[in-house]
Short mmCIF file of C-alpha atoms in Angstrom, two decimals:
data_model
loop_
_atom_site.label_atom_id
_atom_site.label_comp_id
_atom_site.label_asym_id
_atom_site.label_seq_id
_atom_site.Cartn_x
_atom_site.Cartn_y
_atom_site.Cartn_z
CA UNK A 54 124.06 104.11 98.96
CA UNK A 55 124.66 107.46 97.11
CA UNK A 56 123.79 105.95 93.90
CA UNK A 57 120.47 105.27 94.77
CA UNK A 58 120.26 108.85 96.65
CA UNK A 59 121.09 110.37 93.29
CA UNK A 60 118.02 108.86 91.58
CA UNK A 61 115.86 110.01 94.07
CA UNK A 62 116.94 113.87 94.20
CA UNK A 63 116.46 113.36 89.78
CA UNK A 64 113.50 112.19 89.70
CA UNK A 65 111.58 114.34 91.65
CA UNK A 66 114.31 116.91 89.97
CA UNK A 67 112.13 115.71 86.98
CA UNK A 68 108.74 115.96 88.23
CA UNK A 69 109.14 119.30 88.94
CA UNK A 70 110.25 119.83 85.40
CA UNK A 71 107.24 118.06 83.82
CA UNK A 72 104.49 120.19 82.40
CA UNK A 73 101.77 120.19 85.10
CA UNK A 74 98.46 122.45 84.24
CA UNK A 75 94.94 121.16 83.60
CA UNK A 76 93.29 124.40 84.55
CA UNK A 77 89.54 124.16 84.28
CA UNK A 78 88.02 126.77 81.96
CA UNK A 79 84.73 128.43 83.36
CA UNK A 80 83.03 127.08 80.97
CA UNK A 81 84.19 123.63 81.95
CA UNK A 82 82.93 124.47 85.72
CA UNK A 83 79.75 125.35 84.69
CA UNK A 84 79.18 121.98 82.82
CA UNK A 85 80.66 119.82 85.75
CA UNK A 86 78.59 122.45 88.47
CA UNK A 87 75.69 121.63 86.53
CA UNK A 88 75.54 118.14 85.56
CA UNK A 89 75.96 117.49 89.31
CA UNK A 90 73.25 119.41 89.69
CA UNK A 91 71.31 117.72 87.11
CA UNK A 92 72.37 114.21 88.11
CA UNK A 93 71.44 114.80 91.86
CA UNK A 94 67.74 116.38 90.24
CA UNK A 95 67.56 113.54 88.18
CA UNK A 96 68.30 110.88 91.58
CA UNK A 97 65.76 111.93 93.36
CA UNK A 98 63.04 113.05 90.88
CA UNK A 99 62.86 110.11 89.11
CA UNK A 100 64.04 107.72 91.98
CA UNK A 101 66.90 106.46 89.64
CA UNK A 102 68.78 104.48 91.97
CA UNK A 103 65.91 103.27 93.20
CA UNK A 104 65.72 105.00 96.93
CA UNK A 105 62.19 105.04 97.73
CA UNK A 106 62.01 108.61 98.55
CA UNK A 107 59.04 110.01 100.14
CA UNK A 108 56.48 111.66 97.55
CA UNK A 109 57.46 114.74 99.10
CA UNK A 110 61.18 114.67 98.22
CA UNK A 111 59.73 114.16 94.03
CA UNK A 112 57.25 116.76 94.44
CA UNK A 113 59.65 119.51 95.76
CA UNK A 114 63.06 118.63 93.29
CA UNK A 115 60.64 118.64 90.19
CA UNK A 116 60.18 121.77 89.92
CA UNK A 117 63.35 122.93 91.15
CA UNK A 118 65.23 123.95 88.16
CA UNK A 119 62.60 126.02 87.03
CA UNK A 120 62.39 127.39 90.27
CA UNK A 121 65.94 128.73 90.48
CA UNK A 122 66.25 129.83 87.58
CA UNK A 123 63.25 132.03 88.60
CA UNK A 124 65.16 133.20 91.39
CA UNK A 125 68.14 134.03 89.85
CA UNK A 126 66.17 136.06 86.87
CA UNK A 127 64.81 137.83 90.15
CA UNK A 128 68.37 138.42 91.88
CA UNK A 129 69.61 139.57 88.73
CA UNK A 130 67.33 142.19 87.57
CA UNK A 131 67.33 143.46 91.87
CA UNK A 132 70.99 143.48 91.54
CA UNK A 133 71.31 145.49 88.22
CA UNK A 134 69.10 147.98 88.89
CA UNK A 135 70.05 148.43 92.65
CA UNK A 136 73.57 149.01 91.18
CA UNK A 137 71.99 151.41 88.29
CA UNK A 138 69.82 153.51 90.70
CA UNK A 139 72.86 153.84 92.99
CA UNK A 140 75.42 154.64 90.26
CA UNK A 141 77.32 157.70 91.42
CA UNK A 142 77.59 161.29 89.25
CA UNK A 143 80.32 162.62 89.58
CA UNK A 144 78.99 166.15 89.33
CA UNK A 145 82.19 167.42 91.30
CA UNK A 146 84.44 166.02 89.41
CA UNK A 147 83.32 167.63 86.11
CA UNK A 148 83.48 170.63 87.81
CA UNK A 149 86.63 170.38 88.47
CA UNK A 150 87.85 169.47 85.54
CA UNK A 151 86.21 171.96 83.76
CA UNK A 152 87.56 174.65 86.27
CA UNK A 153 90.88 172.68 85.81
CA UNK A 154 90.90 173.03 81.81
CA UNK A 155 90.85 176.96 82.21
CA UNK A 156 94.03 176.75 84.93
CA UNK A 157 95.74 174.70 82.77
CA UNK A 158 95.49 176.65 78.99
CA UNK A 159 96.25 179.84 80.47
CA UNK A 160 99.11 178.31 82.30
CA UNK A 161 100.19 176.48 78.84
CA UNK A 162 99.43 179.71 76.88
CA UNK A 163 102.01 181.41 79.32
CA UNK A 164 104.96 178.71 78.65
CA UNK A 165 104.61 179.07 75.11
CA UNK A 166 102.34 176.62 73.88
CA UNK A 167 100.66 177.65 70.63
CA UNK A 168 97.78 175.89 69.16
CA UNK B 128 108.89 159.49 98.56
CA UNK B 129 112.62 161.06 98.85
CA UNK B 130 114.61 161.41 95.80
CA UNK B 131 116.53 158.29 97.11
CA UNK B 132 113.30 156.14 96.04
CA UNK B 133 114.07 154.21 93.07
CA UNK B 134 110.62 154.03 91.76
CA UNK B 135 109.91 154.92 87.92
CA UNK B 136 106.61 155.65 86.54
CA UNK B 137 106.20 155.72 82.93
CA UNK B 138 102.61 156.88 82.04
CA UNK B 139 101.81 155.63 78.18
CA UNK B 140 99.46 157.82 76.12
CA UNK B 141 98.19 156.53 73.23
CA UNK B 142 96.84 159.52 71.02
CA UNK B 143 94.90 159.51 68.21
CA UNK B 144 93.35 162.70 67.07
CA UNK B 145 93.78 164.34 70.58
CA UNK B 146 94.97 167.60 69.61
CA UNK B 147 93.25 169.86 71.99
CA UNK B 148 93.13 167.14 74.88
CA UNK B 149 97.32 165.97 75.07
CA UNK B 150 98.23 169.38 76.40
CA UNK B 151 95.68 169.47 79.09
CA UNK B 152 96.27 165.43 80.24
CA UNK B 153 100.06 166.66 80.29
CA UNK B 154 99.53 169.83 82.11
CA UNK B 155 97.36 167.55 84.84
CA UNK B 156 100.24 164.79 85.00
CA UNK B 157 102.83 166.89 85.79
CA UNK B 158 100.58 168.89 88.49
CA UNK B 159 100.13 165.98 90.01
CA UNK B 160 103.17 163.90 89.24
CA UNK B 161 105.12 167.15 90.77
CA UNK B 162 103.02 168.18 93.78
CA UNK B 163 103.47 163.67 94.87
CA UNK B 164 107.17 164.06 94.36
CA UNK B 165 107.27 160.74 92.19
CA UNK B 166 109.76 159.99 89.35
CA UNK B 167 108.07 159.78 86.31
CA UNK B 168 108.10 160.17 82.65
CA UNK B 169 105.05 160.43 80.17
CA UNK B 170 105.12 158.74 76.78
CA UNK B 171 102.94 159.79 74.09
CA UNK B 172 102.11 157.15 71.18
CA UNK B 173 100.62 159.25 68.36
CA UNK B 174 99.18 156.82 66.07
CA UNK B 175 99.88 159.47 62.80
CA UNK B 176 96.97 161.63 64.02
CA UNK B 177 96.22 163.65 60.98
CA UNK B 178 95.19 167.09 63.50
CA UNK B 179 98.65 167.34 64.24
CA UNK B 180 98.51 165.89 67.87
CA UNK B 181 102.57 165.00 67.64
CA UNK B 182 103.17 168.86 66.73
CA UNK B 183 101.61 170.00 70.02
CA UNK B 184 103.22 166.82 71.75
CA UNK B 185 106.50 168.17 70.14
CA UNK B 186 105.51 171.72 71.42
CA UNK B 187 105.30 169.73 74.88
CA UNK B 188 108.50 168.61 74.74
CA UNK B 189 110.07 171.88 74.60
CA UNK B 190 108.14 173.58 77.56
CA UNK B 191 108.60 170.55 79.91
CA UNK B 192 111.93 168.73 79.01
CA UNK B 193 112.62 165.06 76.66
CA UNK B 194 113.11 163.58 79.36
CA UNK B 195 109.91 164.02 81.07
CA UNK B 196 107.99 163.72 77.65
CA UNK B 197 108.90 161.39 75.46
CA UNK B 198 107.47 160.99 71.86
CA UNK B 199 107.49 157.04 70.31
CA UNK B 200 105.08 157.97 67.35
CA UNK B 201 104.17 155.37 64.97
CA UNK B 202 102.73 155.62 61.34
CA UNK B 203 98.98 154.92 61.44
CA UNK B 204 96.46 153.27 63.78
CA UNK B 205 97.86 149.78 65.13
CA UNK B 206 95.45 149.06 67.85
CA UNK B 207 95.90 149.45 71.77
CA UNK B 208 97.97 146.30 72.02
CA UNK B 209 100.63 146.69 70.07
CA UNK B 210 100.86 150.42 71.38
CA UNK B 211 101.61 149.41 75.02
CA UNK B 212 104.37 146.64 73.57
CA UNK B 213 105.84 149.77 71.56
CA UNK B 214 105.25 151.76 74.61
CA UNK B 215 107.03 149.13 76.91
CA UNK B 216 109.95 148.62 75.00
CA UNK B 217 110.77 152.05 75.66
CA UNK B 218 109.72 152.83 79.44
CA UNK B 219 112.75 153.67 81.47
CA UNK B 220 110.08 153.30 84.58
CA UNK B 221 109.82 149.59 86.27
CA UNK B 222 106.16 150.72 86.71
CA UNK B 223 103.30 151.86 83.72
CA UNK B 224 100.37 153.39 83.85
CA UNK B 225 98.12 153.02 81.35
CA UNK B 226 95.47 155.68 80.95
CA UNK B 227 93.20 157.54 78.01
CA UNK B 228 93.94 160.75 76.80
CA UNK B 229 90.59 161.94 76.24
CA UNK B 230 90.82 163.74 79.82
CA UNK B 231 87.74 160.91 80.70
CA UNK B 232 90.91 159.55 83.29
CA UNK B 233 91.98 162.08 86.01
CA UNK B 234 95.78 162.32 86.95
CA UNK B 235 94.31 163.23 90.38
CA UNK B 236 94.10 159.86 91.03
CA UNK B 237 97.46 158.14 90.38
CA UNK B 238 99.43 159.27 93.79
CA UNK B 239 95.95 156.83 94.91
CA UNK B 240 97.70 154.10 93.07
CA UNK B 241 100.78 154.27 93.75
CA UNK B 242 99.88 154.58 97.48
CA UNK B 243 97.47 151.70 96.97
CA UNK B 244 100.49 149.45 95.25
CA UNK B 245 102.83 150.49 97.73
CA UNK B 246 100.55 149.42 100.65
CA UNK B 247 99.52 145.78 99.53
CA UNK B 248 102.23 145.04 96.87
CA UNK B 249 99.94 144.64 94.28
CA UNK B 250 100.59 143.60 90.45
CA UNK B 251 98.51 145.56 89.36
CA UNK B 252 95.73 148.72 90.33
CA UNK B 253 92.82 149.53 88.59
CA UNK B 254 90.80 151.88 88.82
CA UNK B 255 87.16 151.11 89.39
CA UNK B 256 84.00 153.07 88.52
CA UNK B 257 81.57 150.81 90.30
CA UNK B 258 83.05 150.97 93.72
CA UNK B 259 83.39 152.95 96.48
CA UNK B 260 82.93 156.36 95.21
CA UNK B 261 83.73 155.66 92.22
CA UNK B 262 81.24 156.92 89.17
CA UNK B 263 80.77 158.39 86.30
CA UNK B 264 79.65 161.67 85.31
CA UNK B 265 77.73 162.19 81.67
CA UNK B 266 76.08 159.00 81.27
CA UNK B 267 72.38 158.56 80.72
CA UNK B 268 69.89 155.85 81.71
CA UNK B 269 70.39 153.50 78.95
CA UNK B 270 74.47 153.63 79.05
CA UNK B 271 74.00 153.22 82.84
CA UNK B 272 71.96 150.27 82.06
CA UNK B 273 74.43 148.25 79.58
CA UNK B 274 77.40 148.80 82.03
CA UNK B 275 76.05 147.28 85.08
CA UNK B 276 74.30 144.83 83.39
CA UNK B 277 77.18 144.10 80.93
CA UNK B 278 79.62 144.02 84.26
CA UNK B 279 76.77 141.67 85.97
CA UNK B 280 77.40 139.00 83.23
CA UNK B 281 80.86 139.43 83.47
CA UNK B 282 81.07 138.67 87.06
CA UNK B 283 78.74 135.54 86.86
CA UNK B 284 80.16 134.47 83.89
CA UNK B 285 84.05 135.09 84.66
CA UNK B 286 83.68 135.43 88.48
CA UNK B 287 87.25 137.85 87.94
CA UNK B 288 87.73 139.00 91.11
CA UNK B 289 88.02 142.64 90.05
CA UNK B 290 84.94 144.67 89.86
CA UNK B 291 85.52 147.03 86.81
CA UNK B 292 86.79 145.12 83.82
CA UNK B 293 86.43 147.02 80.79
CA UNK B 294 87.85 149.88 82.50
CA UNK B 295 91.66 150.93 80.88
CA UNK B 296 93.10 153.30 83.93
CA UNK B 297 95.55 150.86 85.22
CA UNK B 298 99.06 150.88 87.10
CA UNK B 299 101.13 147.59 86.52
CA UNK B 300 104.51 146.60 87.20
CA UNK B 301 106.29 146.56 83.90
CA UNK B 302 107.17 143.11 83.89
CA UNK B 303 103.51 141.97 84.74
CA UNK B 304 102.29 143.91 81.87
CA UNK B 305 104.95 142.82 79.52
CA UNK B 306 103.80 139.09 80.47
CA UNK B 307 100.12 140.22 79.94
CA UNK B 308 100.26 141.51 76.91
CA UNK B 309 101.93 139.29 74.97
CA UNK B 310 99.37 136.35 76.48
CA UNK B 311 96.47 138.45 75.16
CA UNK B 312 94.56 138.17 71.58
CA UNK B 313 91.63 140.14 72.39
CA UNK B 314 90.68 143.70 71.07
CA UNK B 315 88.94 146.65 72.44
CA UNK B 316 86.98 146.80 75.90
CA UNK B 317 87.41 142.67 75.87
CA UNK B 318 91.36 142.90 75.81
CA UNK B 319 91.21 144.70 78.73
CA UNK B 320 88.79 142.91 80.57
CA UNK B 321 91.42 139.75 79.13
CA UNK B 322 94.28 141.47 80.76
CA UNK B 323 92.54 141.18 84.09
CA UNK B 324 91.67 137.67 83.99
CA UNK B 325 95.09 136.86 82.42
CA UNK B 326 96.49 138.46 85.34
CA UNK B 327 94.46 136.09 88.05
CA UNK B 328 95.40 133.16 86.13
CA UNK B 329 99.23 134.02 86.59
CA UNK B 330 98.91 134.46 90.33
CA UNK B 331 99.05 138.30 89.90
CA UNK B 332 97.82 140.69 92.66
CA UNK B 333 94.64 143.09 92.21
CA UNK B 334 94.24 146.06 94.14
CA UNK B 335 91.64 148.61 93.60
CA UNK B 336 91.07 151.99 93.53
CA UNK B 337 87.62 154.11 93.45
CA UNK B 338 88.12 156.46 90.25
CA UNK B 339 85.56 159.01 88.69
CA UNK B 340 85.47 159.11 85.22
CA UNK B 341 84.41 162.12 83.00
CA UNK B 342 82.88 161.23 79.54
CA UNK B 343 82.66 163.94 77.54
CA UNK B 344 82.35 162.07 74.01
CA UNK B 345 79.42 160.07 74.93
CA UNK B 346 77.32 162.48 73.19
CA UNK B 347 79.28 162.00 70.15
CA UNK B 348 79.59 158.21 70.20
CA UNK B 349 76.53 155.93 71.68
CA UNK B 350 77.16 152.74 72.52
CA UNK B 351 75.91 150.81 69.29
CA UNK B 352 74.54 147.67 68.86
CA UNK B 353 77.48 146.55 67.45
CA UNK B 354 79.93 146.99 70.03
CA UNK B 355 77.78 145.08 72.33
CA UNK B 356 77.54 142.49 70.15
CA UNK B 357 80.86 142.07 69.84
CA UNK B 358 81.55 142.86 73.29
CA UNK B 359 79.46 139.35 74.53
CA UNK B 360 81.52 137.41 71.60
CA UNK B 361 84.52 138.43 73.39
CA UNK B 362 83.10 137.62 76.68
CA UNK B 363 81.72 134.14 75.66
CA UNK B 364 85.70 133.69 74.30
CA UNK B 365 87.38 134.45 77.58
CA UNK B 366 84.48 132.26 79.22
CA UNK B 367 85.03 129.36 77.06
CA UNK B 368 89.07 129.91 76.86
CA UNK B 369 89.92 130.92 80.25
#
């Protein structure tokens, strides 16, 4: 009985202590992301398996790459330049660090600070 | 924020050439550090500035005690790297704040991150110029342009979780940045945008904090062709590495 409980509580004792870790790298998502994406396109625009879609099903995945690709060349550029146009100056700021700059090499000049 | 808080901050400042700006970032750290009440000690990493940047820093010393400013020279440029393992290995805080000393970084802000770290617990803060009111002052059209389209790649390409990456005003715990560091081979603005993903890898804690940050070298130093360029190799590294 407790020899057998022993072997249990090591082994999994050893599991623990076996190097795990496949992390996917992004770049590895991407390619898996989009060669599902490119084997479900290919399905159903060229009928692979044989389905019998309706024409309509071809005639809309076809183009569909293309087409959101478009799309996210469009997101993109509204994106960027919504984020460019609202970029905040911080006019204040270099006030006050200007104003700051004065304060602080008068105060520095009064310690003892010689340049 | 009572004396009985054991809570260190060591701010590391690597120089080079910063003559007329260390006494300044000083003066602003301990304004701030003082008027917060945290315990705190600033390091200064001169890099054998040849303007005589560790004289002032030495000058520094004197008015406002060793053990508030501590000097860790070192004998020429060795990249930012190495200067926060040098830095580390000397900290006597068990947190660091990394920061440039170019005054572009406002002291103003780090009683935000410490506040920030104390409320969520986080690994690490950094400071973010694209969010909340964050910003930047002294930046045209075109330098605009390549940092929020540089930072859109980056967030499609990476998806990091963080929204400034390139940015270098940072607080970590010193053992988080100890582990970063040595996991990280990049250089430049892509070493810190490594240190971020690094850091969601290992399970580490982001928080943020809106910053504003002043350039007043951009004048002096576009952003060249070649920095981007080797900006996107380092990008299309971490993308195919991480």
């Amino acid at each position: 009985m407790t020899s057998s409980l022993c072997v249990c509580i090591t082994s999994s004792e050893l599991a623990q202590s076996l190097p795990v870790s496949f992390t996917m790298t992004k770049l590895l998502e991407w390619l898996f992301a989009v060669s599902l994406v490119g084997v479900a396109w290919g399905l159903v625009t060229f009928d692979l398996l044989d389905f019998q879609f309706p024409a309509v099903y071809r005639e809309v995945a076809w183009p569909m790459p293309v087409y959101l690709l478009v799309v996210f060349g469009c997101y993109s550029l509204a994106t960027v330049g919504y984020r460019v146009a609202t970029f905040n100056d911080c006019e204040e700021a270099a006030r006050e660090l200007q104003g700051q700059i004065q304060e602080a090499k008068e105060d520095l000049k009064k310690k003892g600070l010689k340049i | 924020k009572t004396s009985e808080d054991s809570d260190k901050y060591s701010v590391l400042l690597p120089t080079y050439n910063e003559r007329e700006n260390l006494p300044l970032i000083v003066w602003l750290l301990v304004k701030y550090f003082g008027e917060s009440g945290y315990n705190y000690e600033i390091i200064v990493i001169d890099d054998g500035s040849p303007d005589g940047t560790l004289q002032i820093a030495e000058q520094l010393q004197k008015i406002y005690g060793h053990d508030k400013i501590v000097l860790r020279p070192r004998p020429k440029k060795l990249g930012l790297g190495t200067a926060y393992i040098h830095g580390i290995k000397h900290a006597t805080g068990n947190f660091i704040i990394i920061m440039d000393a170019d005054l572009s970084h406002h002291p103003k802000f780090i009683p935000q991150f410490i506040e920030k770290q104390k409320e969520g617990g986080y690994d690490l803060i950094s400071g973010t110029r694209y969010r909340g009111d964050g910003g930047v002052y002294g930046w045209d059209l075109r330098r605009k342009l390549i940092s929020r389209g540089a930072n859109f790649i980056t967030q499609v390409l990476l998806r990091p979780g963080a929204s400034d990456l390139t940015g270098s005003f940072r607080l970590y715990k010193k053992n988080v940045l100890e582990s970063l560091v040595e996991r990280c081979v990049s250089k430049g603005y892509v070493f810190q945008m490594e240190m971020i993903v690094r850091a969601r890898q290992l399970g580490y804690t982001i928080g943020e904090v809106p910053i504003s940050f002043v350039d007043r070298v951009y004048g002096e130093s576009k952003l060249g062709g070649n920095e981007i360029v080797s900006f996107l190799k380092g990008l299309l590294t971490l993308f195919a590495t991480t």
